[in-house]
mmCIF file of C-alpha atoms in Angstrom:
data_model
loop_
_atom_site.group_PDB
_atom_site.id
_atom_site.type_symbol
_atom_site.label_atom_id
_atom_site.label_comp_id
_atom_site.label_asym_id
_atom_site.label_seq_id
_atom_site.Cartn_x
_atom_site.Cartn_y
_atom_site.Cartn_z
ATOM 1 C CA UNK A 1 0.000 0.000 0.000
ATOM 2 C CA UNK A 2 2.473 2.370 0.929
ATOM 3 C CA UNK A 3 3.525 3.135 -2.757
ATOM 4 C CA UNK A 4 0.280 4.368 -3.370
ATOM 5 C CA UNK A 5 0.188 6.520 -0.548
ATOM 6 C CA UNK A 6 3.462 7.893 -1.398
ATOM 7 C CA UNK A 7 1.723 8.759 -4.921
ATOM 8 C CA UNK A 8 -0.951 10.390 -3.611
ATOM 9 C CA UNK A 9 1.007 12.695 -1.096
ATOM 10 C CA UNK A 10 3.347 13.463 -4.176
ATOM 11 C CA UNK A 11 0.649 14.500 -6.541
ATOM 12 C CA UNK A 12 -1.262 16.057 -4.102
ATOM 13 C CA UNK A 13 1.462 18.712 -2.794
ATOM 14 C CA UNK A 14 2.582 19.247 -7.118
ATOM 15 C CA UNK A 15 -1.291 20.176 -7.536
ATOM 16 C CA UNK A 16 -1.469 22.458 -4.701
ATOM 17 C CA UNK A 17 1.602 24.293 -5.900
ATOM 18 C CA UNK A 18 0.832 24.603 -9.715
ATOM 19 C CA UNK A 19 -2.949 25.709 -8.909
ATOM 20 C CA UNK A 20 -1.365 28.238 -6.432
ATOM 21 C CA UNK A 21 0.705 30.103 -9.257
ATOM 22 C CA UNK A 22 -1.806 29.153 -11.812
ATOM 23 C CA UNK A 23 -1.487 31.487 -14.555
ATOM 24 C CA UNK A 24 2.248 32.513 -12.818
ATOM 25 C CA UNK A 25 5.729 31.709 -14.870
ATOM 26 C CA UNK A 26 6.074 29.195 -11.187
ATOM 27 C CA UNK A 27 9.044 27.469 -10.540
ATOM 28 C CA UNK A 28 8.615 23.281 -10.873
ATOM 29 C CA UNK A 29 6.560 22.148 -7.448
ATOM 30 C CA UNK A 30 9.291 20.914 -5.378
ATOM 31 C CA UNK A 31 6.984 18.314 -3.811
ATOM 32 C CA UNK A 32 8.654 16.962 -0.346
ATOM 33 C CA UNK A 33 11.588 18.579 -0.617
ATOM 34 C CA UNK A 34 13.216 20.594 2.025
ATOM 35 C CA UNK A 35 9.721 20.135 3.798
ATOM 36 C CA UNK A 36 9.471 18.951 7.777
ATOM 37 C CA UNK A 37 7.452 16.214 7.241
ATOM 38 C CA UNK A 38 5.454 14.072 10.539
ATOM 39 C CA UNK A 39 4.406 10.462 10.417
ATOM 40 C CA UNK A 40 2.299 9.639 12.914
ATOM 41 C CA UNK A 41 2.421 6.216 14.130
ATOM 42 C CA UNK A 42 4.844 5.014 11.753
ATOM 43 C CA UNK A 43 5.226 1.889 12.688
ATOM 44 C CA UNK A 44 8.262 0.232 11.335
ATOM 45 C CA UNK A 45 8.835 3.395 9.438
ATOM 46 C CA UNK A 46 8.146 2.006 5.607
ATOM 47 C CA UNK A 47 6.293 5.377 4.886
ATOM 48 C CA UNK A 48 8.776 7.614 6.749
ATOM 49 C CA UNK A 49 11.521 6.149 4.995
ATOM 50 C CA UNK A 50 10.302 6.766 1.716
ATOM 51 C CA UNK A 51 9.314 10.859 2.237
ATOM 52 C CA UNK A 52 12.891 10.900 3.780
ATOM 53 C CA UNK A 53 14.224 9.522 0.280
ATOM 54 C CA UNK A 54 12.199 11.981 -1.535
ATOM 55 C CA UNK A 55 14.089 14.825 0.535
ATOM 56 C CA UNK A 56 11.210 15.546 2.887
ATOM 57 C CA UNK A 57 13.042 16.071 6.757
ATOM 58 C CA UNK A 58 11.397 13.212 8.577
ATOM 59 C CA UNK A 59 10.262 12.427 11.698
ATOM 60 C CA UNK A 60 8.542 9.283 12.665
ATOM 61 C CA UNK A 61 6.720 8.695 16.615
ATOM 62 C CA UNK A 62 5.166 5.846 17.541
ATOM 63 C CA UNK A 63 3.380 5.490 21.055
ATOM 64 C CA UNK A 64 5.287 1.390 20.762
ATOM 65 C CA UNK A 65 8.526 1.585 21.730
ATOM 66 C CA UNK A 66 9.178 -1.689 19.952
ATOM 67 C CA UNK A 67 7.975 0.133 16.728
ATOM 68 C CA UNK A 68 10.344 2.401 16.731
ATOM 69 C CA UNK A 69 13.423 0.443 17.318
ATOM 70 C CA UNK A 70 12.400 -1.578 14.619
ATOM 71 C CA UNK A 71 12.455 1.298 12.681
ATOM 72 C CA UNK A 72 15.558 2.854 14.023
ATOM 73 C CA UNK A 73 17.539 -0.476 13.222
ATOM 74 C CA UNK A 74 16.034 -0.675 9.552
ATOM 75 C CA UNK A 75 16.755 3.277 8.678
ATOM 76 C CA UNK A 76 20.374 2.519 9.996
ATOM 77 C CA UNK A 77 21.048 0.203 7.182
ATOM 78 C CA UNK A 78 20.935 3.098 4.989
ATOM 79 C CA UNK A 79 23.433 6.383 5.402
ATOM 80 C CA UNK A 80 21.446 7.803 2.829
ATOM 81 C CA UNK A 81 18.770 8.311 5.149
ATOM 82 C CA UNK A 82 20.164 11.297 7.489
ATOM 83 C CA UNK A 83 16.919 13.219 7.130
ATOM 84 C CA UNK A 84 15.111 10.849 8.962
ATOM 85 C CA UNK A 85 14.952 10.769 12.549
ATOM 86 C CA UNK A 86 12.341 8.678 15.010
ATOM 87 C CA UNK A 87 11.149 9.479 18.605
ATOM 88 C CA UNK A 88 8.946 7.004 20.807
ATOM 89 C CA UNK A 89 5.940 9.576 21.625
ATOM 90 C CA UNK A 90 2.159 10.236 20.799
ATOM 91 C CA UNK A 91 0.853 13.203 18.579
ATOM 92 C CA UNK A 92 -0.826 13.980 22.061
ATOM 93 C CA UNK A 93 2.685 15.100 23.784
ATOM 94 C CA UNK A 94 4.391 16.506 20.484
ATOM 95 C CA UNK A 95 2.131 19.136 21.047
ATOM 96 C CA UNK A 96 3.715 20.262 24.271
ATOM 97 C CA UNK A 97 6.834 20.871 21.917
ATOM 98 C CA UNK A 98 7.162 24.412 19.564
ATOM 99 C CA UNK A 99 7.962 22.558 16.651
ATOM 100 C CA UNK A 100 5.101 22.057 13.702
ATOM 101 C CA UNK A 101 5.282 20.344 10.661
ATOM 102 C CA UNK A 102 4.571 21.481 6.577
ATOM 103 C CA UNK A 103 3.299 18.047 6.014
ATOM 104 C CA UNK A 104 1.991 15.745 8.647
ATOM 105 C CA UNK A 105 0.699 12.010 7.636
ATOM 106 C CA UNK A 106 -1.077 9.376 9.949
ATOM 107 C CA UNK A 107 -1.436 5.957 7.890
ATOM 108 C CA UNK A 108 -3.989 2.951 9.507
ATOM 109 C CA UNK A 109 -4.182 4.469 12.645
ATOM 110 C CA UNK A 110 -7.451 6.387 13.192
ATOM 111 C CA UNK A 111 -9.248 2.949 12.860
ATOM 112 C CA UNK A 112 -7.186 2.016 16.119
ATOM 113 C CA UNK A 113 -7.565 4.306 17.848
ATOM 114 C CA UNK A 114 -10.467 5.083 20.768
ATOM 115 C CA UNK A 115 -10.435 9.066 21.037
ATOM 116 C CA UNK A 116 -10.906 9.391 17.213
ATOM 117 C CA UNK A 117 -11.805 13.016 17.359
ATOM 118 C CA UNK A 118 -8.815 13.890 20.119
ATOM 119 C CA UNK A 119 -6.667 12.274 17.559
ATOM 120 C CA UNK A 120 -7.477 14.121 14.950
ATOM 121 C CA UNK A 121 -7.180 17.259 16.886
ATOM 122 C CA UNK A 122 -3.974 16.534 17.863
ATOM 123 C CA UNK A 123 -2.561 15.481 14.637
ATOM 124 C CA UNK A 124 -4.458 19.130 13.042
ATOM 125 C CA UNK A 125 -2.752 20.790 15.583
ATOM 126 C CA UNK A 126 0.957 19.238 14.839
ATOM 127 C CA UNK A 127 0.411 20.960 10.813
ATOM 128 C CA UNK A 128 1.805 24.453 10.532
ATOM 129 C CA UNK A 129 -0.481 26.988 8.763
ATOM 130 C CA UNK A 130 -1.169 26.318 5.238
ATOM 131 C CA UNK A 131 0.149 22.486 5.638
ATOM 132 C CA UNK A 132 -1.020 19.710 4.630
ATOM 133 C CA UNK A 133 -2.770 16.514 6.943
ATOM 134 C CA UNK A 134 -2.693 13.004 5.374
ATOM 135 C CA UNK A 135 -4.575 10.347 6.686
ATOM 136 C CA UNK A 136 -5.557 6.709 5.743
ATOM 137 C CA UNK A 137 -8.110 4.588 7.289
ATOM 138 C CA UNK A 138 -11.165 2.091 6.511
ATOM 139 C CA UNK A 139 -14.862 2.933 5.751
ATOM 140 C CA UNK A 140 -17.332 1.272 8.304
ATOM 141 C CA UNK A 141 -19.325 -0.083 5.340
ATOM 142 C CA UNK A 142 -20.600 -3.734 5.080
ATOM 143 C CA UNK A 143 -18.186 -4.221 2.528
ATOM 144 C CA UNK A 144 -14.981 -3.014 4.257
ATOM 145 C CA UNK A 145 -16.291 -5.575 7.017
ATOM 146 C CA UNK A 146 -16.559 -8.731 4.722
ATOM 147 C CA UNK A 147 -12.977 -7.762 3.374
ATOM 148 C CA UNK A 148 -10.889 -6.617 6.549
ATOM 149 C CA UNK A 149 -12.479 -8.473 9.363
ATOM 150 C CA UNK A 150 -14.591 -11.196 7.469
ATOM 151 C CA UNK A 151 -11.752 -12.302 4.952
ATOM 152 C CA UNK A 152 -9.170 -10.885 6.244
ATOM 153 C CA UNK A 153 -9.205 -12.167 9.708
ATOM 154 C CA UNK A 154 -11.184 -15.425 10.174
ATOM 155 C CA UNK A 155 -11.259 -17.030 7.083
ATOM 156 C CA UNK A 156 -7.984 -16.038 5.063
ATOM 157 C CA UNK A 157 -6.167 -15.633 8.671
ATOM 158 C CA UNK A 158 -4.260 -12.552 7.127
ATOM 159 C CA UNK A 159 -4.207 -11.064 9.646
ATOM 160 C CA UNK A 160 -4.513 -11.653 13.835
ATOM 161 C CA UNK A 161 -7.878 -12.111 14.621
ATOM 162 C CA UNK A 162 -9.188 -9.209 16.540
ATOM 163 C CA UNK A 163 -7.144 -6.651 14.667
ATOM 164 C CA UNK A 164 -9.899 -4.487 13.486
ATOM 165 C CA UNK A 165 -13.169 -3.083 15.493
ATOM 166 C CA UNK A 166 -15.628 -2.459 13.333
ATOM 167 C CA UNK A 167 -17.504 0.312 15.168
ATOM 168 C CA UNK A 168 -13.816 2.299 14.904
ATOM 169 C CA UNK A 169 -13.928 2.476 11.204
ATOM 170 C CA UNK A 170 -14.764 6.194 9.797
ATOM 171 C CA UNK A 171 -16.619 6.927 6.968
ATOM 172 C CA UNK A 172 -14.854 9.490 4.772
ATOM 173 C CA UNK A 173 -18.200 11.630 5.013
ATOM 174 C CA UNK A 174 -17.470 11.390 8.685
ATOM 175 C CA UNK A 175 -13.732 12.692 8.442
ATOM 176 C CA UNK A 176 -14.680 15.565 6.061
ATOM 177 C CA UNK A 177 -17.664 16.415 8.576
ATOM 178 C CA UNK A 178 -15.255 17.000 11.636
ATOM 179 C CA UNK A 179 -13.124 19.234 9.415
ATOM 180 C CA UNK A 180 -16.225 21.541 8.853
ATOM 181 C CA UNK A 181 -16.894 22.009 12.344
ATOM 182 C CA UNK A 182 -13.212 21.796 13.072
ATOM 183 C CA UNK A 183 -11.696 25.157 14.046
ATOM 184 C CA UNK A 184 -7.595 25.499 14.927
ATOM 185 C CA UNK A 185 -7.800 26.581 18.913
ATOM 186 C CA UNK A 186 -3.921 27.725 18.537
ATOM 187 C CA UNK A 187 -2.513 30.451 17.069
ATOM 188 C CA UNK A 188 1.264 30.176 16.436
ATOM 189 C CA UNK A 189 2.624 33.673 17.856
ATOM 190 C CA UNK A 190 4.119 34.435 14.766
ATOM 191 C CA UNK A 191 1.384 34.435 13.391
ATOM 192 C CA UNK A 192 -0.674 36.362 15.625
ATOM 193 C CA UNK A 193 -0.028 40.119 14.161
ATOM 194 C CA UNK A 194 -2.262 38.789 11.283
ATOM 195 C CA UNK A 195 -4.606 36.556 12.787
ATOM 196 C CA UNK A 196 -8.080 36.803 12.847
ATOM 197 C CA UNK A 197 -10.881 34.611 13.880
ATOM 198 C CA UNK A 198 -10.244 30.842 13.247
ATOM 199 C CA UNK A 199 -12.088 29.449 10.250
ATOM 200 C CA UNK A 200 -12.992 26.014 9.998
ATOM 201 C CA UNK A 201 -10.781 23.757 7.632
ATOM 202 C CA UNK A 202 -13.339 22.837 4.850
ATOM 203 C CA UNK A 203 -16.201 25.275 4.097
ATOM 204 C CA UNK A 204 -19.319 24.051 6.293
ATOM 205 C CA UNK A 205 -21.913 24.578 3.478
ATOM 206 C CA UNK A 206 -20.377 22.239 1.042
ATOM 207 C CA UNK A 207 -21.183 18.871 0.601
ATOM 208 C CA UNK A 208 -19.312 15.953 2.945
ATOM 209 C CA UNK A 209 -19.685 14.103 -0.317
ATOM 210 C CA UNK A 210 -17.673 16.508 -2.494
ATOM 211 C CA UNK A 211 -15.513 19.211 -0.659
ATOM 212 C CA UNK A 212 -13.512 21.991 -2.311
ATOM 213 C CA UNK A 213 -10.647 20.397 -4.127
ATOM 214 C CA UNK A 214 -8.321 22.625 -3.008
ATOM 215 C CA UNK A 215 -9.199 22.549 0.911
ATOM 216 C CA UNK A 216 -9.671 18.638 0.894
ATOM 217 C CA UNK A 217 -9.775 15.246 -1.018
ATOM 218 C CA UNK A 218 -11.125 11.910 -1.207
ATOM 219 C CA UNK A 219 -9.472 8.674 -3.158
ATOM 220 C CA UNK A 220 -10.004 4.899 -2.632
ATOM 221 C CA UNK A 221 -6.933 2.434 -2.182
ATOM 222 C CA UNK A 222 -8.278 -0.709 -4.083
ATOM 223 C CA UNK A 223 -5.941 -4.323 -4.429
ATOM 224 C CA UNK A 224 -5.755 -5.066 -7.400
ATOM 225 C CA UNK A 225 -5.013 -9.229 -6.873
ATOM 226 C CA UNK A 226 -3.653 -9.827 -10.169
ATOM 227 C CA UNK A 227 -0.735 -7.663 -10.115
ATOM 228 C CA UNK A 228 -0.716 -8.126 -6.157
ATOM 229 C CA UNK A 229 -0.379 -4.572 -5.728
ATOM 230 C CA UNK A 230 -2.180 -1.420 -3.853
ATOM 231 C CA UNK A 231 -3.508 0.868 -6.662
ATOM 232 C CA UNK A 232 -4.948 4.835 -5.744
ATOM 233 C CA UNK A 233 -7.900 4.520 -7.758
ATOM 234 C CA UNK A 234 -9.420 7.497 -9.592
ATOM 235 C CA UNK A 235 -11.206 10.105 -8.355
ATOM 236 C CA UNK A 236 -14.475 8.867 -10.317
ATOM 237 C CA UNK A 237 -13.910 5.596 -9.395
ATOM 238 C CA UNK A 238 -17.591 4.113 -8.363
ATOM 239 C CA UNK A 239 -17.629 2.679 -4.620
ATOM 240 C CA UNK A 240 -13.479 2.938 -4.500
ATOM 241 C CA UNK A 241 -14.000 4.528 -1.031
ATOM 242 C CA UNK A 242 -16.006 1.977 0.431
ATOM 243 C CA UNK A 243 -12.804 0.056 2.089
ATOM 244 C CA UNK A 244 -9.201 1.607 2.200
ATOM 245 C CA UNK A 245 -9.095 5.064 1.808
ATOM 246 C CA UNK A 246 -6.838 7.727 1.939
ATOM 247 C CA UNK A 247 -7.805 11.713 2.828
ATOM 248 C CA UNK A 248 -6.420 15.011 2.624
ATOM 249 C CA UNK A 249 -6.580 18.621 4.112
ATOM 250 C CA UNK A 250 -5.070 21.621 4.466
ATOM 251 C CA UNK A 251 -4.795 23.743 7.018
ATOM 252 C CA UNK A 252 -5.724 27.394 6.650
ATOM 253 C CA UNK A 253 -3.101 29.648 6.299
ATOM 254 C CA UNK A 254 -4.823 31.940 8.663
#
């Protein structure tokens, strides 16, 4: 899966830039490079490892300590990877740091986790102005049940039994919803000559179904069995959101 993700944050950030100087001589989008870049829960740091190749200054956290010297010992088999550092810590106590990020990612967490709007929250929080929040997840649709938890777990054994919850998974409706309502409590002080009142992250009056392409998006991460690979399906795909999923939004620069 994770080459697909890596697609869509890579595509996502060029079409940010070239809409921003649309109709500008712009420079090429420099995608992730030179960008502080957060992966939260990063497991054994596949994803961070990969945005730290692409030139993105990476940090992985993971709230396993096991997870991350896993991910410590792979990175050091690679001196090419001296942008990428890892600290064993939660989005939750980041926040007591200074430090924000241009780009911060969370992949297959949010279906873990039991404080699904704190996490969120926290993760928003961690983006700097302007910056971007990926996250990945599954849809709690009958279907995403047959094929994580059904399949998946007790009759292909893919994966431990008891894994998944299905009453955790978020509909993306659900995720663009809480970014409507969802207004930035913190003002960075550097910021605050400028600032005015918060405004939420995606325009309340537009649909969950369809947000503003340039404050958030929508695509479905399909398997494609025959070429055994993770594919980011288009954006008119029919029902490609149903299961895997993967979600973007950007912060307000104000």
């Amino acid at each position: 899966m994770n080459p697909a993700r890596v697609q869509f944050i890579r595509e996502k950030l060029d079409e940010v830039s070239l809409r921003e100087h649309e109709g500008e001589e712009a420079p090429p989008p420099k995608g992730l490079r030179g960008l502080d870049v957060l992966d939260v829960g990063c497991g054994g740091g596949l994803l961070s490892e990969s945005l730290a190749r692409l030139g993105a200054n990476t940090l992985g956290i993971d709230a396993s300590e096991s997870n991350i010297k896993i991910a410590q010992v792979h990175a050091s088999a690679d001196p090419k990877l001296e942008r990428l550092s890892y600290l064993h810590t939660s989005a939750e106590s980041l926040l007591e740091t200074s430090k924000r990020y241009d780009v911060v990612c969370s992949m297959e967490v949010l279906e873990h986790v039991d404080h699904p709007a704190t996490f969120l929250s926290s993760c928003a929080e961690l983006v700097k102005p302007g910056g971007h929040l990926f996250l990945s997840t599954i849809s709690r649709t009958p279907l995403a049940y047959f094929l994580t938890i059904f399949l998946a777990e007790k009759i292909l054994r893919k994966v431990s039994e008891g894994t998944h919850t299905y009453s955790k998974y978020v509909k993306p409706t659900e995720l663009v919803s809480f970014f409507q309502k969802y207004r930035s409590p913190y003002v960075d002080p550097q910021y605050l000559e400028h600032a005015t009142l918060p405004k939420a992250w995606i325009t309340p009056s537009s649909s969950p179904e369809s947000p503003p392409p340039m404050e958030a998006e929508i695509r479905g991460l399909i398997y494609h069995p025959l070429q055994a690979k993770w594919l980011l399906a288009s954006r008119d795909a029919w029902a490609a959101t149903d299961c895997n999923y993967i979600f973007w939004v950007r912060k307000p620069s104000q």
